[in-house]
CSV table of C-alpha atoms in Angstrom, one decimal:
chain,number,residue,atom,x,y,z
A,1,MET,CA,88.5,101.1,106.9
A,2,THR,CA,84.7,101.4,106.5
A,3,SER,CA,83.0,101.5,103.2
A,4,THR,CA,82.5,105.1,103.4
A,5,GLU,CA,86.1,105.8,103.9
A,6,ILE,CA,87.0,103.4,101.0
A,7,VAL,CA,84.4,105.5,98.7
A,8,GLU,CA,85.8,108.7,100.0
A,9,LEU,CA,89.4,107.8,99.5
A,10,ARG,CA,88.5,106.4,95.9
A,11,ARG,CA,87.0,109.6,95.0
A,12,ALA,CA,89.9,111.9,96.2
A,13,LEU,CA,92.3,109.8,94.2
A,14,GLY,CA,89.9,110.1,91.2
A,15,GLN,CA,90.0,113.9,91.8
A,16,LEU,CA,93.9,114.1,91.8
A,17,ARG,CA,93.9,112.0,88.7
A,18,GLN,CA,91.6,114.6,87.0
A,19,CYS,CA,93.9,117.3,88.3
A,20,VAL,CA,97.1,115.8,86.9
A,21,GLY,CA,95.3,115.2,83.7
A,22,SER,CA,94.7,118.9,83.4
A,23,LEU,CA,98.3,119.6,84.2
A,24,ARG,CA,99.4,117.3,81.5
A,25,GLY,CA,97.2,119.1,79.1
A,26,ARG,CA,98.4,122.3,80.0
A,27,TYR,CA,102.1,121.6,80.6
A,28,GLY,CA,102.7,118.6,78.6
A,29,ASP,CA,104.5,115.4,80.1
A,30,VAL,CA,107.0,117.2,81.9
A,31,ALA,CA,109.1,115.5,84.8
A,32,ALA,CA,107.1,117.3,87.4
A,33,VAL,CA,103.8,116.1,86.1
A,34,GLN,CA,105.3,112.5,85.5
A,35,ARG,CA,106.5,112.4,89.0
A,36,LEU,CA,102.6,113.5,90.3
A,37,ALA,CA,101.1,110.9,88.2
A,38,ASN,CA,103.5,108.2,89.7
A,39,ASP,CA,102.7,109.5,93.2
A,40,ILE,CA,99.0,109.1,92.5
A,41,GLU,CA,99.6,105.5,91.2
A,42,ARG,CA,101.6,104.8,94.4
A,43,MET,CA,99.0,105.9,96.4
A,44,ASP,CA,96.3,103.8,94.6
A,45,ILE,CA,98.3,100.7,95.1
A,46,ASP,CA,98.8,101.7,99.0
A,47,ALA,CA,94.9,102.4,99.3
A,48,THR,CA,94.5,99.0,97.7
A,49,GLU,CA,96.5,97.2,100.2
A,50,LEU,CA,94.9,98.9,103.0
A,51,ILE,CA,91.5,97.8,101.8
A,52,ASP,CA,92.7,94.2,101.2
A,53,ILE,CA,94.0,94.4,105.0
A,54,ASP,CA,90.5,94.9,106.3
A,55,SER,CA,88.8,92.4,103.9
A,56,PRO,CA,88.5,88.9,104.7
A,57,PRO,CA,91.4,86.8,103.4
A,58,ARG,CA,90.5,85.1,99.9
A,59,PRO,CA,91.5,81.6,99.6
A,60,ARG,CA,94.4,81.4,97.1
A,61,GLN,CA,95.0,78.5,94.8
A,62,ALA,CA,98.4,77.5,93.6
A,63,PRO,CA,98.8,78.1,89.6
A,64,LEU,CA,98.4,75.0,87.8
A,65,VAL,CA,101.9,74.0,86.5
A,66,GLU,CA,102.5,70.9,84.6
A,67,ARG,CA,106.3,69.5,85.3
A,68,GLU,CA,107.9,67.2,83.4
A,69,VAL,CA,109.3,64.1,85.8
A,70,VAL,CA,112.9,63.4,84.7
A,71,VAL,CA,114.2,59.9,85.9
A,72,VAL,CA,118.0,59.9,86.7
A,73,PRO,CA,119.3,56.5,87.1
A,74,ASP,CA,121.2,55.2,90.1
A,75,THR,CA,123.9,53.2,87.7
A,76,PRO,CA,127.2,54.9,87.5
A,77,TYR,CA,127.9,57.1,84.3
A,78,ASP,CA,130.0,55.6,81.6
A,79,SER,CA,133.5,56.8,82.3
A,80,SER,CA,134.3,57.2,78.7
A,81,LEU,CA,132.0,60.3,78.7
A,82,TRP,CA,134.6,62.1,81.0
A,83,GLN,CA,137.8,60.9,79.1
A,84,ASP,CA,139.2,64.2,77.8
A,85,ALA,CA,137.6,66.6,80.5
A,86,ASP,CA,139.5,68.8,82.9
A,87,ASP,CA,138.9,68.6,86.6
A,88,GLU,CA,138.3,72.6,87.0
A,89,GLY,CA,137.0,73.5,90.2
A,90,LEU,CA,137.8,70.3,91.9
A,91,GLY,CA,141.3,71.4,92.9
A,92,GLY,CA,143.2,71.9,89.7
A,93,TYR,CA,144.5,69.9,86.5
A,94,ARG,CA,144.8,66.2,87.0
A,95,GLN,CA,147.6,64.4,84.9
A,96,ARG,CA,146.4,60.9,83.6
């Protein structure tokens, strides 16, 4: 899209917003007015996506997330931890 097309699209969306605002003032927040407002928001989102397609890609940085490292030992677990546990999901109950 050219910059002129972008400006014209934004202007038209602005005019639509004003018209829906006038309708909201006249009829209140009825379902039809809400749908029109939602349609304009959706058009604005779609227009932004189109504009972003034509613009050069912006480098994205991964969000900085601090992660805690949990060390799991390779040694076997103490069998007494499982002493009275059932074997659910492993083929049924096993008698001891």
